[in-house]
Amino acid sequence: MANKELIFQIKNLQMWFPIRKGMMRRTTGHVKAVDDVSLDIYKGETLGIVGESGCGKSTLGKTIMMLNTPTGGQVLFNYEGQFKDITKFTSQELFQFRKKVQMVFQDPYSALNPLKKIYTAFEEPLKVHGINTKEEREKIMEDVLRMVNIQPDYLLRYPHEFSGGQRQRLCIARALEVRPEVLICDEPVSALDVSIQAQVLNLMKKIQKDLGLTYLFIAHDLSVVQYMSNRIVVMYLGKIVEIADSRALYDEPLHPYTRALLSAIPVPQIHQEKKRIVLPGEVPSPIRKPTGCALHPRCPHCTEKCKQVDPVLTRYKDGEHLVACHLYAKEG
């Protein structure tokens, strides 16, 4: 990715949620949802983020979008070659930032107000962002609806009159109204039927190609992530454990946790047996993480070093494949 232009540089990002107890609501601990994450995102790519429920992937997306105020670290965004730390932005600067980065949420049912027509849901963001004439607003609304294969006259309907797939396409269209550079997609197809998922994913690929968008694609479905992504980030307990090109990750997973995840993907041939890698025990609490590598209580390759020293992301064979595991420390 050396010849590609960076759009996001995320450095040592932390999102800790305080645990408060007692009448004085004193802070007694933290839920470390995102813990020291550093990541580069390139223009025009789809970066997939995968992991078990509770690993911090959705919190990471919301923190990059500044829906959560981070506990620490930097989120640098490329403004025409100049990187600015959005964690230090004023409310007005964040307002302008929203034009460049938009989000598509998991549940299309709750993302649209059931009491308002689609026209109102689409018109309000345009009014807020300074599109003052009704004719111009309606032209933009019609354009984005055609991008997602929905007739403009559907604007006069209510959300309950649409299917789940149509609602998600409406949410994508609404995010495109301000012509963003980046779409953060948080489980955008997990609430849809499998046949509808394919339609929405193909539509998203076409829109990305037509508009030159960058996607941050968060999902737990590994097959969907493989189909959509150029690179994939694997998270476990708030940390990144592996980053690789999509094909490289699926052909040669390195981290024991990644191998276990990929072994859970079902195969289409019902008579073909697939060896599952089942990690023993439960995912530790993000409140009290294990010392050293967070996976060590469940890892079949655990050593004494794993129990004491937290591994850092290391380049595997000097390539673009990065892994945080002591098994590959000598090869980084």
PDB file of N, CA and C in Angstrom, residues 1-71:
ATOM      1  N   MET A   1       0.820  -1.209   0.000  1.00  0.00           N
ATOM      2  CA  MET A   1       0.000   0.000   0.000  1.00  0.00           C
ATOM      3  C   MET A   1       0.861   1.269   0.000  1.00  0.00           C
ATOM      4  N   ALA A   2       2.147   1.116  -0.257  1.00  0.00           N
ATOM      5  CA  ALA A   2       3.058   2.249  -0.138  1.00  0.00           C
ATOM      6  C   ALA A   2       2.749   3.355  -1.140  1.00  0.00           C
ATOM      7  N   ASN A   3       2.207   3.006  -2.326  1.00  0.00           N
ATOM      8  CA  ASN A   3       1.941   4.009  -3.348  1.00  0.00           C
ATOM      9  C   ASN A   3       0.552   4.614  -3.235  1.00  0.00           C
ATOM     10  N   LYS A   4      -0.225   4.252  -2.236  1.00  0.00           N
ATOM     11  CA  LYS A   4      -1.565   4.791  -2.060  1.00  0.00           C
ATOM     12  C   LYS A   4      -1.564   5.935  -1.053  1.00  0.00           C
ATOM     13  N   GLU A   5      -2.562   6.797  -1.201  1.00  0.00           N
ATOM     14  CA  GLU A   5      -2.654   7.986  -0.353  1.00  0.00           C
ATOM     15  C   GLU A   5      -3.455   7.679   0.907  1.00  0.00           C
ATOM     16  N   LEU A   6      -2.907   8.072   2.037  1.00  0.00           N
ATOM     17  CA  LEU A   6      -3.598   7.868   3.312  1.00  0.00           C
ATOM     18  C   LEU A   6      -4.761   8.839   3.446  1.00  0.00           C
ATOM     19  N   ILE A   7      -5.867   8.369   4.017  1.00  0.00           N
ATOM     20  CA  ILE A   7      -6.978   9.267   4.328  1.00  0.00           C
ATOM     21  C   ILE A   7      -7.181   9.369   5.839  1.00  0.00           C
ATOM     22  N   PHE A   8      -6.867   8.288   6.578  1.00  0.00           N
ATOM     23  CA  PHE A   8      -6.930   8.292   8.037  1.00  0.00           C
ATOM     24  C   PHE A   8      -5.631   7.733   8.595  1.00  0.00           C
ATOM     25  N   GLN A   9      -5.114   8.369   9.640  1.00  0.00           N
ATOM     26  CA  GLN A   9      -4.037   7.809  10.452  1.00  0.00           C
ATOM     27  C   GLN A   9      -4.526   7.774  11.892  1.00  0.00           C
ATOM     28  N   ILE A  10      -4.674   6.588  12.420  1.00  0.00           N
ATOM     29  CA  ILE A  10      -5.161   6.427  13.791  1.00  0.00           C
ATOM     30  C   ILE A  10      -3.978   5.985  14.647  1.00  0.00           C
ATOM     31  N   LYS A  11      -3.708   6.748  15.704  1.00  0.00           N
ATOM     32  CA  LYS A  11      -2.513   6.506  16.512  1.00  0.00           C
ATOM     33  C   LYS A  11      -2.890   6.308  17.973  1.00  0.00           C
ATOM     34  N   ASN A  12      -2.590   5.105  18.481  1.00  0.00           N
ATOM     35  CA  ASN A  12      -2.744   4.782  19.910  1.00  0.00           C
ATOM     36  C   ASN A  12      -4.122   5.171  20.453  1.00  0.00           C
ATOM     37  N   LEU A  13      -5.160   4.869  19.690  1.00  0.00           N
ATOM     38  CA  LEU A  13      -6.519   5.277  20.064  1.00  0.00           C
ATOM     39  C   LEU A  13      -7.037   4.428  21.226  1.00  0.00           C
ATOM     40  N   GLN A  14      -7.621   5.103  22.199  1.00  0.00           N
ATOM     41  CA  GLN A  14      -8.215   4.431  23.356  1.00  0.00           C
ATOM     42  C   GLN A  14      -9.648   4.925  23.558  1.00  0.00           C
ATOM     43  N   MET A  15     -10.525   3.982  23.867  1.00  0.00           N
ATOM     44  CA  MET A  15     -11.892   4.338  24.261  1.00  0.00           C
ATOM     45  C   MET A  15     -12.244   3.492  25.481  1.00  0.00           C
ATOM     46  N   TRP A  16     -12.077   4.102  26.655  1.00  0.00           N
ATOM     47  CA  TRP A  16     -12.365   3.430  27.917  1.00  0.00           C
ATOM     48  C   TRP A  16     -13.647   4.014  28.505  1.00  0.00           C
ATOM     49  N   PHE A  17     -14.560   3.137  28.873  1.00  0.00           N
ATOM     50  CA  PHE A  17     -15.806   3.577  29.492  1.00  0.00           C
ATOM     51  C   PHE A  17     -15.698   3.402  31.003  1.00  0.00           C
ATOM     52  N   PRO A  18     -15.888   4.479  31.772  1.00  0.00           N
ATOM     53  CA  PRO A  18     -15.727   4.383  33.230  1.00  0.00           C
ATOM     54  C   PRO A  18     -16.831   3.565  33.889  1.00  0.00           C
ATOM     55  N   ILE A  19     -16.451   2.840  34.942  1.00  0.00           N
ATOM     56  CA  ILE A  19     -17.411   2.104  35.777  1.00  0.00           C
ATOM     57  C   ILE A  19     -17.546   2.879  37.078  1.00  0.00           C
ATOM     58  N   ARG A  20     -18.742   3.355  37.356  1.00  0.00           N
ATOM     59  CA  ARG A  20     -18.967   4.184  38.537  1.00  0.00           C
ATOM     60  C   ARG A  20     -19.872   3.458  39.523  1.00  0.00           C
ATOM     61  N   LYS A  21     -19.493   3.550  40.806  1.00  0.00           N
ATOM     62  CA  LYS A  21     -20.261   2.866  41.851  1.00  0.00           C
ATOM     63  C   LYS A  21     -20.442   3.793  43.050  1.00  0.00           C
ATOM     64  N   GLY A  22     -21.418   3.439  43.882  1.00  0.00           N
ATOM     65  CA  GLY A  22     -21.647   4.172  45.122  1.00  0.00           C
ATOM     66  C   GLY A  22     -22.427   5.458  44.918  1.00  0.00           C
ATOM     67  N   MET A  23     -22.797   6.066  46.035  1.00  0.00           N
ATOM     68  CA  MET A  23     -23.585   7.292  45.998  1.00  0.00           C
ATOM     69  C   MET A  23     -22.808   8.452  45.369  1.00  0.00           C
ATOM     70  N   MET A  24     -21.504   8.439  45.530  1.00  0.00           N
ATOM     71  CA  MET A  24     -20.672   9.507  44.970  1.00  0.00           C
ATOM     72  C   MET A  24     -20.278   9.245  43.519  1.00  0.00           C
ATOM     73  N   ARG A  25     -20.702   8.094  42.992  1.00  0.00           N
ATOM     74  CA  ARG A  25     -20.422   7.720  41.601  1.00  0.00           C
ATOM     75  C   ARG A  25     -18.927   7.809  41.287  1.00  0.00           C
ATOM     76  N   ARG A  26     -18.145   7.249  42.195  1.00  0.00           N
ATOM     77  CA  ARG A  26     -16.698   7.243  41.969  1.00  0.00           C
ATOM     78  C   ARG A  26     -16.352   6.208  40.899  1.00  0.00           C
ATOM     79  N   THR A  27     -15.330   6.533  40.125  1.00  0.00           N
ATOM     80  CA  THR A  27     -14.860   5.621  39.094  1.00  0.00           C
ATOM     81  C   THR A  27     -14.013   4.522  39.734  1.00  0.00           C
ATOM     82  N   THR A  28     -14.461   3.285  39.594  1.00  0.00           N
ATOM     83  CA  THR A  28     -13.762   2.148  40.210  1.00  0.00           C
ATOM     84  C   THR A  28     -13.025   1.289  39.185  1.00  0.00           C
ATOM     85  N   GLY A  29     -13.200   1.593  37.926  1.00  0.00           N
ATOM     86  CA  GLY A  29     -12.536   0.815  36.879  1.00  0.00           C
ATOM     87  C   GLY A  29     -12.961   1.312  35.508  1.00  0.00           C
ATOM     88  N   HIS A  30     -12.495   0.629  34.478  1.00  0.00           N
ATOM     89  CA  HIS A  30     -12.837   1.011  33.099  1.00  0.00           C
ATOM     90  C   HIS A  30     -13.093  -0.240  32.253  1.00  0.00           C
ATOM     91  N   VAL A  31     -14.045  -0.108  31.343  1.00  0.00           N
ATOM     92  CA  VAL A  31     -14.224  -1.097  30.282  1.00  0.00           C
ATOM     93  C   VAL A  31     -13.360  -0.637  29.117  1.00  0.00           C
ATOM     94  N   LYS A  32     -12.308  -1.388  28.832  1.00  0.00           N
ATOM     95  CA  LYS A  32     -11.346  -0.975  27.807  1.00  0.00           C
ATOM     96  C   LYS A  32     -11.802  -1.515  26.447  1.00  0.00           C
ATOM     97  N   ALA A  33     -12.794  -0.821  25.868  1.00  0.00           N
ATOM     98  CA  ALA A  33     -13.399  -1.290  24.621  1.00  0.00           C
ATOM     99  C   ALA A  33     -12.436  -1.184  23.447  1.00  0.00           C
ATOM    100  N   VAL A  34     -11.694  -0.089  23.367  1.00  0.00           N
ATOM    101  CA  VAL A  34     -10.642   0.093  22.359  1.00  0.00           C
ATOM    102  C   VAL A  34      -9.391   0.488  23.126  1.00  0.00           C
ATOM    103  N   ASP A  35      -8.321  -0.292  22.943  1.00  0.00           N
ATOM    104  CA  ASP A  35      -7.153  -0.136  23.808  1.00  0.00           C
ATOM    105  C   ASP A  35      -5.877  -0.074  22.974  1.00  0.00           C
ATOM    106  N   ASP A  36      -5.408   1.149  22.726  1.00  0.00           N
ATOM    107  CA  ASP A  36      -4.134   1.378  22.038  1.00  0.00           C
ATOM    108  C   ASP A  36      -4.142   0.816  20.609  1.00  0.00           C
ATOM    109  N   VAL A  37      -5.075   1.321  19.797  1.00  0.00           N
ATOM    110  CA  VAL A  37      -5.206   0.877  18.407  1.00  0.00           C
ATOM    111  C   VAL A  37      -4.547   1.896  17.486  1.00  0.00           C
ATOM    112  N   SER A  38      -3.645   1.408  16.640  1.00  0.00           N
ATOM    113  CA  SER A  38      -3.014   2.239  15.607  1.00  0.00           C
ATOM    114  C   SER A  38      -3.302   1.608  14.247  1.00  0.00           C
ATOM    115  N   LEU A  39      -3.694   2.476  13.282  1.00  0.00           N
ATOM    116  CA  LEU A  39      -4.208   1.947  12.027  1.00  0.00           C
ATOM    117  C   LEU A  39      -4.099   3.001  10.937  1.00  0.00           C
ATOM    118  N   ASP A  40      -3.755   2.573   9.727  1.00  0.00           N
ATOM    119  CA  ASP A  40      -3.761   3.451   8.550  1.00  0.00           C
ATOM    120  C   ASP A  40      -4.882   3.005   7.618  1.00  0.00           C
ATOM    121  N   ILE A  41      -5.620   3.982   7.085  1.00  0.00           N
ATOM    122  CA  ILE A  41      -6.686   3.699   6.123  1.00  0.00           C
ATOM    123  C   ILE A  41      -6.373   4.489   4.863  1.00  0.00           C
ATOM    124  N   TYR A  42      -6.413   3.811   3.701  1.00  0.00           N
ATOM    125  CA  TYR A  42      -6.010   4.428   2.447  1.00  0.00           C
ATOM    126  C   TYR A  42      -7.225   4.816   1.605  1.00  0.00           C
ATOM    127  N   LYS A  43      -7.055   5.865   0.815  1.00  0.00           N
ATOM    128  CA  LYS A  43      -8.134   6.342  -0.041  1.00  0.00           C
ATOM    129  C   LYS A  43      -8.541   5.266  -1.052  1.00  0.00           C
ATOM    130  N   GLY A  44      -9.856   5.074  -1.177  1.00  0.00           N
ATOM    131  CA  GLY A  44     -10.389   4.169  -2.184  1.00  0.00           C
ATOM    132  C   GLY A  44     -10.439   2.705  -1.796  1.00  0.00           C
ATOM    133  N   GLU A  45      -9.902   2.341  -0.643  1.00  0.00           N
ATOM    134  CA  GLU A  45      -9.911   0.937  -0.246  1.00  0.00           C
ATOM    135  C   GLU A  45     -11.121   0.618   0.623  1.00  0.00           C
ATOM    136  N   THR A  46     -11.375  -0.681   0.771  1.00  0.00           N
ATOM    137  CA  THR A  46     -12.330  -1.158   1.761  1.00  0.00           C
ATOM    138  C   THR A  46     -11.541  -1.901   2.821  1.00  0.00           C
ATOM    139  N   LEU A  47     -11.534  -1.343   4.019  1.00  0.00           N
ATOM    140  CA  LEU A  47     -10.827  -1.966   5.131  1.00  0.00           C
ATOM    141  C   LEU A  47     -11.855  -2.672   6.008  1.00  0.00           C
ATOM    142  N   GLY A  48     -11.774  -3.989   6.074  1.00  0.00           N
ATOM    143  CA  GLY A  48     -12.695  -4.769   6.890  1.00  0.00           C
ATOM    144  C   GLY A  48     -12.185  -4.910   8.313  1.00  0.00           C
ATOM    145  N   ILE A  49     -13.108  -4.896   9.277  1.00  0.00           N
ATOM    146  CA  ILE A  49     -12.757  -5.116  10.675  1.00  0.00           C
ATOM    147  C   ILE A  49     -13.635  -6.252  11.197  1.00  0.00           C
ATOM    148  N   VAL A  50     -12.992  -7.307  11.697  1.00  0.00           N
ATOM    149  CA  VAL A  50     -13.725  -8.483  12.163  1.00  0.00           C
ATOM    150  C   VAL A  50     -13.303  -8.839  13.588  1.00  0.00           C
ATOM    151  N   GLY A  51     -14.125  -9.659  14.206  1.00  0.00           N
ATOM    152  CA  GLY A  51     -13.863 -10.128  15.560  1.00  0.00           C
ATOM    153  C   GLY A  51     -15.158 -10.566  16.208  1.00  0.00           C
ATOM    154  N   GLU A  52     -15.033 -11.241  17.335  1.00  0.00           N
ATOM    155  CA  GLU A  52     -16.213 -11.680  18.074  1.00  0.00           C
ATOM    156  C   GLU A  52     -17.008 -10.488  18.596  1.00  0.00           C
ATOM    157  N   SER A  53     -18.257 -10.736  18.961  1.00  0.00           N
ATOM    158  CA  SER A  53     -19.051  -9.694  19.613  1.00  0.00           C
ATOM    159  C   SER A  53     -18.352  -9.250  20.894  1.00  0.00           C
ATOM    160  N   GLY A  54     -18.248  -7.933  21.080  1.00  0.00           N
ATOM    161  CA  GLY A  54     -17.585  -7.407  22.264  1.00  0.00           C
ATOM    162  C   GLY A  54     -16.110  -7.147  22.088  1.00  0.00           C
ATOM    163  N   CYS A  55     -15.579  -7.354  20.866  1.00  0.00           N
ATOM    164  CA  CYS A  55     -14.135  -7.159  20.668  1.00  0.00           C
ATOM    165  C   CYS A  55     -13.771  -5.684  20.502  1.00  0.00           C
ATOM    166  N   GLY A  56     -14.761  -4.819  20.289  1.00  0.00           N
ATOM    167  CA  GLY A  56     -14.485  -3.388  20.180  1.00  0.00           C
ATOM    168  C   GLY A  56     -14.558  -2.831  18.781  1.00  0.00           C
ATOM    169  N   LYS A  57     -14.975  -3.636  17.799  1.00  0.00           N
ATOM    170  CA  LYS A  57     -14.943  -3.166  16.405  1.00  0.00           C
ATOM    171  C   LYS A  57     -15.967  -2.051  16.148  1.00  0.00           C
ATOM    172  N   SER A  58     -17.180  -2.194  16.683  1.00  0.00           N
ATOM    173  CA  SER A  58     -18.182  -1.138  16.492  1.00  0.00           C
ATOM    174  C   SER A  58     -17.799   0.123  17.254  1.00  0.00           C
ATOM    175  N   THR A  59     -17.257  -0.041  18.458  1.00  0.00           N
ATOM    176  CA  THR A  59     -16.800   1.115  19.233  1.00  0.00           C
ATOM    177  C   THR A  59     -15.676   1.840  18.510  1.00  0.00           C
ATOM    178  N   LEU A  60     -14.805   1.095  17.846  1.00  0.00           N
ATOM    179  CA  LEU A  60     -13.727   1.712  17.065  1.00  0.00           C
ATOM    180  C   LEU A  60     -14.313   2.583  15.955  1.00  0.00           C
ATOM    181  N   GLY A  61     -15.301   2.047  15.229  1.00  0.00           N
ATOM    182  CA  GLY A  61     -15.922   2.818  14.157  1.00  0.00           C
ATOM    183  C   GLY A  61     -16.583   4.080  14.665  1.00  0.00           C
ATOM    184  N   LYS A  62     -17.306   3.979  15.769  1.00  0.00           N
ATOM    185  CA  LYS A  62     -17.997   5.146  16.325  1.00  0.00           C
ATOM    186  C   LYS A  62     -17.009   6.178  16.867  1.00  0.00           C
ATOM    187  N   THR A  63     -15.876   5.711  17.379  1.00  0.00           N
ATOM    188  CA  THR A  63     -14.866   6.631  17.910  1.00  0.00           C
ATOM    189  C   THR A  63     -14.158   7.360  16.775  1.00  0.00           C
ATOM    190  N   ILE A  64     -13.874   6.657  15.676  1.00  0.00           N
ATOM    191  CA  ILE A  64     -13.284   7.313  14.505  1.00  0.00           C
ATOM    192  C   ILE A  64     -14.240   8.371  13.959  1.00  0.00           C
ATOM    193  N   MET A  65     -15.532   8.081  14.044  1.00  0.00           N
ATOM    194  CA  MET A  65     -16.573   9.020  13.584  1.00  0.00           C
ATOM    195  C   MET A  65     -16.799  10.141  14.590  1.00  0.00           C
ATOM    196  N   MET A  66     -16.177  10.003  15.776  1.00  0.00           N
ATOM    197  CA  MET A  66     -16.317  10.964  16.873  1.00  0.00           C
ATOM    198  C   MET A  66     -17.728  10.995  17.453  1.00  0.00           C
ATOM    199  N   LEU A  67     -18.417   9.862  17.381  1.00  0.00           N
ATOM    200  CA  LEU A  67     -19.662   9.706  18.129  1.00  0.00           C
ATOM    201  C   LEU A  67     -19.342   9.387  19.584  1.00  0.00           C
ATOM    202  N   ASN A  68     -18.158   8.847  19.821  1.00  0.00           N
ATOM    203  CA  ASN A  68     -17.605   8.701  21.168  1.00  0.00           C
ATOM    204  C   ASN A  68     -16.399   9.631  21.296  1.00  0.00           C
ATOM    205  N   THR A  69     -16.258  10.264  22.434  1.00  0.00           N
ATOM    206  CA  THR A  69     -15.066  11.079  22.680  1.00  0.00           C
ATOM    207  C   THR A  69     -13.963  10.171  23.205  1.00  0.00           C
ATOM    208  N   PRO A  70     -12.870  10.006  22.463  1.00  0.00           N
ATOM    209  CA  PRO A  70     -11.847   9.032  22.871  1.00  0.00           C
ATOM    210  C   PRO A  70     -11.164   9.395  24.175  1.00  0.00           C
ATOM    211  N   THR A  71     -10.729   8.361  24.896  1.00  0.00           N
ATOM    212  CA  THR A  71      -9.988   8.550  26.142  1.00  0.00           C
ATOM    213  C   THR A  71      -8.572   9.030  25.866  1.00  0.00           C
TER     214      THR A  71
END
